[in-house]
mmCIF file of N, CA, C and O in Angstrom:
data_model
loop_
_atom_site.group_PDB
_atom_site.id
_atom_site.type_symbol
_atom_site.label_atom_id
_atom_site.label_comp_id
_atom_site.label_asym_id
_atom_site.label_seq_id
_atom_site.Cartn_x
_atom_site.Cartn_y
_atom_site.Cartn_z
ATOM 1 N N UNK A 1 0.858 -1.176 0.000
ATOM 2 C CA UNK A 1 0.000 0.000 0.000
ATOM 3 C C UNK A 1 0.902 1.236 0.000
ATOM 4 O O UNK A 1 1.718 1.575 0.857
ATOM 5 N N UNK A 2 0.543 1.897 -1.268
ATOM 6 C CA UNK A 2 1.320 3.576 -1.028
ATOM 7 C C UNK A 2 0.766 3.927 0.071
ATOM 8 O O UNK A 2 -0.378 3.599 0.384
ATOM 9 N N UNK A 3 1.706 4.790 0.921
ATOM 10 C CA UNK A 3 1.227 5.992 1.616
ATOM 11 C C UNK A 3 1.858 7.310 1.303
ATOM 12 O O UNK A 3 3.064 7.429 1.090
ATOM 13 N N UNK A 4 1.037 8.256 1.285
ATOM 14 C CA UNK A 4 1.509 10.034 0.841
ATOM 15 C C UNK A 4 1.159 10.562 2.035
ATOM 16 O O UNK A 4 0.171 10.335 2.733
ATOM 17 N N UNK A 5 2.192 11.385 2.216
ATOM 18 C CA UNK A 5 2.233 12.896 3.320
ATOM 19 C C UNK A 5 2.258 14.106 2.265
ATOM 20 O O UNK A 5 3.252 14.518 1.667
ATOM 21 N N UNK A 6 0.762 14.650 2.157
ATOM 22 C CA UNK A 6 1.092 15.922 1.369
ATOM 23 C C UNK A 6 1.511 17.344 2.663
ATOM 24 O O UNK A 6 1.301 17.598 3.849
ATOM 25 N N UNK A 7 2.352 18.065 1.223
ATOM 26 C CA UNK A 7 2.922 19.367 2.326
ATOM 27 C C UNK A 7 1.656 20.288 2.518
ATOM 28 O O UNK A 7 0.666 20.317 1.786
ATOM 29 N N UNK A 8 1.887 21.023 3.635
ATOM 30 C CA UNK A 8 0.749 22.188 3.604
ATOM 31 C C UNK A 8 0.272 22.559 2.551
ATOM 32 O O UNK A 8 -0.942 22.428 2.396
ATOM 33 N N UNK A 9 1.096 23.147 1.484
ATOM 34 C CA UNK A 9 0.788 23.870 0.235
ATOM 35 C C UNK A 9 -0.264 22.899 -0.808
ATOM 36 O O UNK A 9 -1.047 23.344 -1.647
ATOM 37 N N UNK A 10 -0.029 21.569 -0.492
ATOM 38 C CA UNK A 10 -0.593 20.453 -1.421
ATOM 39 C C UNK A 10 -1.841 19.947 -0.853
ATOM 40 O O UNK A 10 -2.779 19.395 -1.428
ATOM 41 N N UNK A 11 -1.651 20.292 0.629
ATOM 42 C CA UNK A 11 -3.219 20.009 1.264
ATOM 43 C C UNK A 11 -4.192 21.400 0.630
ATOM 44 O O UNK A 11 -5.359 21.213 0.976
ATOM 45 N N UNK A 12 -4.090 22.344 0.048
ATOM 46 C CA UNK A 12 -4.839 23.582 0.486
ATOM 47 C C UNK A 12 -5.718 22.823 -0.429
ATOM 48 O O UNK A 12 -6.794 22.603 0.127
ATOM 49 N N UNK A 13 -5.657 22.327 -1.662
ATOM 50 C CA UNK A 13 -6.417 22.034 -2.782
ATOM 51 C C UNK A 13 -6.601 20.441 -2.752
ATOM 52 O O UNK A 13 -6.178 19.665 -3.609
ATOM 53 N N UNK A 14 -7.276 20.128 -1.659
ATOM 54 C CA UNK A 14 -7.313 18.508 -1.221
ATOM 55 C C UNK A 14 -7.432 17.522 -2.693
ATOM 56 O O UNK A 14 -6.562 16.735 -3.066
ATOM 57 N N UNK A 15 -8.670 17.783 -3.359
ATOM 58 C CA UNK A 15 -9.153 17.639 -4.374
ATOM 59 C C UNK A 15 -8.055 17.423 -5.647
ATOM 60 O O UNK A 15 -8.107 16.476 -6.432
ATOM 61 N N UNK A 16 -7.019 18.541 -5.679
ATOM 62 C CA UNK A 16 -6.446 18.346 -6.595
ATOM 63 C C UNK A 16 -5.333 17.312 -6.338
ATOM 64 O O UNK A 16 -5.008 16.546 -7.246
ATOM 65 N N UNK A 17 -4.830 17.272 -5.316
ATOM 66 C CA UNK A 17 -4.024 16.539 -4.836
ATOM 67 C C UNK A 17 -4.462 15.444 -5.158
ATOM 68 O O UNK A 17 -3.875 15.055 -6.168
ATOM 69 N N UNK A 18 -5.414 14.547 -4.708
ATOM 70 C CA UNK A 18 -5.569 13.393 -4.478
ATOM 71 C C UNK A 18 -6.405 12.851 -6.115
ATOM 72 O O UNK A 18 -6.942 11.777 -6.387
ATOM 73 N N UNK A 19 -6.207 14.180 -7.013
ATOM 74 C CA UNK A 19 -6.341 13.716 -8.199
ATOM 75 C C UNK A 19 -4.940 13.518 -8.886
ATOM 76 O O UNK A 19 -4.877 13.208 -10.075
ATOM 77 N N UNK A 20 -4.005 13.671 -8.242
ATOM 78 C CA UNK A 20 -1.829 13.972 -8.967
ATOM 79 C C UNK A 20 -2.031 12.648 -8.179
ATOM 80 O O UNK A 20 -1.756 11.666 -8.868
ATOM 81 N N UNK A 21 -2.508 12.313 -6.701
ATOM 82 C CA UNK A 21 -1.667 10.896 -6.459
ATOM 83 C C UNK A 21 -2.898 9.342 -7.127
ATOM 84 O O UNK A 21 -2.798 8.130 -6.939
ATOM 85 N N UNK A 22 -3.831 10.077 -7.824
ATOM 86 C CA UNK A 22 -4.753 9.093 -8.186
ATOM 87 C C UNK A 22 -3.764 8.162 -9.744
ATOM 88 O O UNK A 22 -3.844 6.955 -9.972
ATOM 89 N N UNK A 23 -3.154 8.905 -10.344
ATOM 90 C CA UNK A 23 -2.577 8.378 -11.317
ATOM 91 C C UNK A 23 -1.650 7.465 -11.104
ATOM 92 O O UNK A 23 -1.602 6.500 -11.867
ATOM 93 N N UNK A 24 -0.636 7.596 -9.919
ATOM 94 C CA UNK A 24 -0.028 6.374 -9.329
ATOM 95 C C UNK A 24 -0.445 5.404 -8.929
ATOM 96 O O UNK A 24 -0.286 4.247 -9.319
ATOM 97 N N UNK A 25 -1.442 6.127 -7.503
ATOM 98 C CA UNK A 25 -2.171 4.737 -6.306
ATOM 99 C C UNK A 25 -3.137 3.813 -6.964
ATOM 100 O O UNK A 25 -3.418 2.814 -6.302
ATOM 101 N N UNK A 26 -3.762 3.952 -8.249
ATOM 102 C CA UNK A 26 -4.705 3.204 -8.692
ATOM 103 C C UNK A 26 -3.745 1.753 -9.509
ATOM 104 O O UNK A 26 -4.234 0.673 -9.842
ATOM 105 N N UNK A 27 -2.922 2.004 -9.594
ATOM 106 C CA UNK A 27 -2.384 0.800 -9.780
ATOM 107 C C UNK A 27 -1.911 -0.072 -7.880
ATOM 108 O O UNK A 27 -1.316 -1.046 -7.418
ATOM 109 N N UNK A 28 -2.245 0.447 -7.690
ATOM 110 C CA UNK A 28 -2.003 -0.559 -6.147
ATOM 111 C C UNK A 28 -3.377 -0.958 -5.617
ATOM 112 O O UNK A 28 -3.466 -1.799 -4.723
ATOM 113 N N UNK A 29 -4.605 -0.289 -6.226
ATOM 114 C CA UNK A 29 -5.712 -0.701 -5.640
ATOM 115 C C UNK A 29 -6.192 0.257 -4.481
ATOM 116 O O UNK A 29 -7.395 0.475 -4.337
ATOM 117 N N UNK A 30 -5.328 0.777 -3.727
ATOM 118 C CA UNK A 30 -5.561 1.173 -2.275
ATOM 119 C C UNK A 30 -4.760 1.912 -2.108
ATOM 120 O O UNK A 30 -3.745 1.488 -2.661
ATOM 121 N N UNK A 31 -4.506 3.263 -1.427
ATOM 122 C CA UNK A 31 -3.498 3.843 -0.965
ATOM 123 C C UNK A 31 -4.100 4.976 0.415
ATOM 124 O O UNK A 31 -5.267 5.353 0.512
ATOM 125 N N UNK A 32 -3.019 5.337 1.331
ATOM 126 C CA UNK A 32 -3.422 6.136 2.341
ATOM 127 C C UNK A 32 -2.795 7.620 2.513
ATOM 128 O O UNK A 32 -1.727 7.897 3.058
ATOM 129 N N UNK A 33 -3.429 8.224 2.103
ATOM 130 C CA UNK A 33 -2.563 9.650 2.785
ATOM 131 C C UNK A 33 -3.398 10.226 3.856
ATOM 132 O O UNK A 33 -4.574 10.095 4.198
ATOM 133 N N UNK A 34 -1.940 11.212 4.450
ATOM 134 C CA UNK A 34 -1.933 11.349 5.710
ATOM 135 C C UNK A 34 -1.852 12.702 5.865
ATOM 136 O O UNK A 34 -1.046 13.295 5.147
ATOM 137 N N UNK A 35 -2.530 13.340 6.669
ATOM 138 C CA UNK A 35 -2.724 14.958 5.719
ATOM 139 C C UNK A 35 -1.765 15.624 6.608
ATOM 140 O O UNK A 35 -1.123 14.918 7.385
ATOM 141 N N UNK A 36 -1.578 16.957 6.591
ATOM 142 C CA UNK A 36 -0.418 17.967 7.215
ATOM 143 C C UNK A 36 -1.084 17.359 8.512
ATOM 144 O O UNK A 36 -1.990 16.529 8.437
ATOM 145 N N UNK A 37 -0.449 17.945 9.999
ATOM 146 C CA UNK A 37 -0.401 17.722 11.409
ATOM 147 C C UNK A 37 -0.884 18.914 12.011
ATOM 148 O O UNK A 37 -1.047 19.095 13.217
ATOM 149 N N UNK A 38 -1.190 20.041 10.711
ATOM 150 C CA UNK A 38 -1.507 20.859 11.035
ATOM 151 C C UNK A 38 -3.560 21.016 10.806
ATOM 152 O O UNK A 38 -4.325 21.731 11.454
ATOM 153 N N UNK A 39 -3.863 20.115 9.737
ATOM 154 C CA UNK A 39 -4.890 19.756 9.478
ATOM 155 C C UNK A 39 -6.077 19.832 9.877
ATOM 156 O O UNK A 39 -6.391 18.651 10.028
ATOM 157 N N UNK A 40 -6.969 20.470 10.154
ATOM 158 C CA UNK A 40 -8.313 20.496 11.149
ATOM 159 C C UNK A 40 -9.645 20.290 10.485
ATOM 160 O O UNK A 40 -10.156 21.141 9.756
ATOM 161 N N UNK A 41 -10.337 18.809 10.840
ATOM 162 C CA UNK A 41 -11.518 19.258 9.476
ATOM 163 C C UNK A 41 -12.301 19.790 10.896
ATOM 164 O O UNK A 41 -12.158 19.866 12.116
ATOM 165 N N UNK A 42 -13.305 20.120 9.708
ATOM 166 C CA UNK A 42 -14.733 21.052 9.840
ATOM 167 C C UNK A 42 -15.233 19.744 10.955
ATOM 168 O O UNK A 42 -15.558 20.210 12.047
ATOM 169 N N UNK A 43 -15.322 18.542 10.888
ATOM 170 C CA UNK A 43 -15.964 18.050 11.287
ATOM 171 C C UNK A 43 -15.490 16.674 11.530
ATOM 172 O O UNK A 43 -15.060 15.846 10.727
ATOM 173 N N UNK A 44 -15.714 16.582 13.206
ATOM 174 C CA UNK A 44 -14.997 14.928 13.411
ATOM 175 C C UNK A 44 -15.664 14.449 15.204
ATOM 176 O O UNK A 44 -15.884 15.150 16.192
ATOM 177 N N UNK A 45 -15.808 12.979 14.958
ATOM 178 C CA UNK A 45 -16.473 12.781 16.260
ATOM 179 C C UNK A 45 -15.361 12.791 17.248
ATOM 180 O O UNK A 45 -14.199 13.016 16.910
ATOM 181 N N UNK A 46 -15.824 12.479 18.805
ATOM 182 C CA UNK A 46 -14.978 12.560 20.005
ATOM 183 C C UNK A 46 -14.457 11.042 19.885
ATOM 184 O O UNK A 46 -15.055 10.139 19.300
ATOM 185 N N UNK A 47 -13.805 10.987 20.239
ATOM 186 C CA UNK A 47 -12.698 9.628 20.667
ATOM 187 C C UNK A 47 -13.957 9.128 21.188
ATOM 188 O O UNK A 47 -14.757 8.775 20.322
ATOM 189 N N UNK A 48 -14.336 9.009 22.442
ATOM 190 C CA UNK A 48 -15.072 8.117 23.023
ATOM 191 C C UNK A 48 -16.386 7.897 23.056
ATOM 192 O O UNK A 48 -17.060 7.517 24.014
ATOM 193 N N UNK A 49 -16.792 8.204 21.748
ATOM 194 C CA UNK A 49 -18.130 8.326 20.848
ATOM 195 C C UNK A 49 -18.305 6.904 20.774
ATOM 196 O O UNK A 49 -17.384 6.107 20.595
ATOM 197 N N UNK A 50 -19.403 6.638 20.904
ATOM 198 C CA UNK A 50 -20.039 5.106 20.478
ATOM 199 C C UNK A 50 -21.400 4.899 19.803
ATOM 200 O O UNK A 50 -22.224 5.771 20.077
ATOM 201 N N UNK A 51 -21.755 4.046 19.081
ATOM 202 C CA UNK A 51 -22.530 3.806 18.567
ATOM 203 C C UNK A 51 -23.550 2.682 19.174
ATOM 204 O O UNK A 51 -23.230 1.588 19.640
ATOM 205 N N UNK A 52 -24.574 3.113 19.077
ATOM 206 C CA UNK A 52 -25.756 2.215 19.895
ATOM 207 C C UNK A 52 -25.646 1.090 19.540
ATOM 208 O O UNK A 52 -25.657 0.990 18.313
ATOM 209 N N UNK A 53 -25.511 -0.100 20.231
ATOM 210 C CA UNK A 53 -26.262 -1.343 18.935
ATOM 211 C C UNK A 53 -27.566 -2.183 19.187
ATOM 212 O O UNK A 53 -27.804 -2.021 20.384
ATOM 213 N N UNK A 54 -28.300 -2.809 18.773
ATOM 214 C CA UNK A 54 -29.362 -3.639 19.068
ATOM 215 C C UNK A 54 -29.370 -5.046 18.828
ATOM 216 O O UNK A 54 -29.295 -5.539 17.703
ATOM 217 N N UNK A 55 -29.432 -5.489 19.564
ATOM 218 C CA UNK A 55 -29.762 -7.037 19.209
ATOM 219 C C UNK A 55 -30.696 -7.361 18.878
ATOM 220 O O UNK A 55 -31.778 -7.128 19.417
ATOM 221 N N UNK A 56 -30.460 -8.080 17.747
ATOM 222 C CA UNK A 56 -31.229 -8.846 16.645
ATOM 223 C C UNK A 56 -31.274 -10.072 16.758
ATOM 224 O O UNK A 56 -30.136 -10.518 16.904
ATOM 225 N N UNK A 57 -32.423 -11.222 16.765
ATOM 226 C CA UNK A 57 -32.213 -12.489 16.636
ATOM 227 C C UNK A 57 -32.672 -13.061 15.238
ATOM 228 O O UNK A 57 -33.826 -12.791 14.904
ATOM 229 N N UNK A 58 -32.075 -13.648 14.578
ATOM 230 C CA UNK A 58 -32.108 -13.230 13.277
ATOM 231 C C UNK A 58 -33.474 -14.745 13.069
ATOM 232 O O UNK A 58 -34.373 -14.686 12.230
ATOM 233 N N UNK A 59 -33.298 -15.826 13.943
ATOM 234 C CA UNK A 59 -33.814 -17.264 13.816
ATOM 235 C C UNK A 59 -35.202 -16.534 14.253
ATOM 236 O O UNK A 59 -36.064 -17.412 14.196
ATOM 237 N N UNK A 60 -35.786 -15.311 14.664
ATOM 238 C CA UNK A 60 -36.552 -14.987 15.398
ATOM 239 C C UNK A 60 -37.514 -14.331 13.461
ATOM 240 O O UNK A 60 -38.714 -14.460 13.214
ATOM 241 N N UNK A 61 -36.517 -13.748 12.573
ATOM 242 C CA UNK A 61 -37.105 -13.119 11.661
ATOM 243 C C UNK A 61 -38.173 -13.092 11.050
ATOM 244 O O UNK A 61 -38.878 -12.126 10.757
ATOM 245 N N UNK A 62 -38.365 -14.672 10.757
ATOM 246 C CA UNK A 62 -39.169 -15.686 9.849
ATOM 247 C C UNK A 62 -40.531 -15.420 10.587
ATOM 248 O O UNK A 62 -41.578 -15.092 10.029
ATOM 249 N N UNK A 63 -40.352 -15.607 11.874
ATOM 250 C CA UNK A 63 -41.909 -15.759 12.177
ATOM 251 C C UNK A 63 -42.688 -14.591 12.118
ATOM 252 O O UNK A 63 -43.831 -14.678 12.567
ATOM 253 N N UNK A 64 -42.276 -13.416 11.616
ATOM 254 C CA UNK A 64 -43.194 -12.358 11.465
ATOM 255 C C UNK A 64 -43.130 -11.454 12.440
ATOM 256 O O UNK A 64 -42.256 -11.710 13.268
ATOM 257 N N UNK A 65 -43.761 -10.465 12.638
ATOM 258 C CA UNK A 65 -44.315 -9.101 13.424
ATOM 259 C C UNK A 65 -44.787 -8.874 14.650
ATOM 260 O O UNK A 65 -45.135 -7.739 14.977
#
């Protein structure tokens, strides 16, 4: 798996960037970049965020409502 560290200057235009490393990484299938350290998105959950879950019995499905 490639991995890329773009510089500040290469993060400003995320978009374009990750269209310059699309011409390489698509021959690997998969690749990861890792953005500046300086980086802040708009939007991200808390570390100790969780997600509800429910139990389902699935042998239970069949019989209906």
């Amino acid at each position: 798996m490639q991995t890329y560290y773009p510089t500040e200057e290469d993060w400003l235009d995320m978009a374009a960037y990750i269209s310059k490393v699309e011409r390489v990484a698509k021959h690997y299938g998969i690749c990861k970049i890792v953005p500046p350290p300086s980086w802040n998105p708009g939007f991200s959950m808390p570390w100790d965020f969780e997600f509800g879950t429910k139990r389902q019995e699935i042998c239970k499905l069949k019989e209906g409502a």
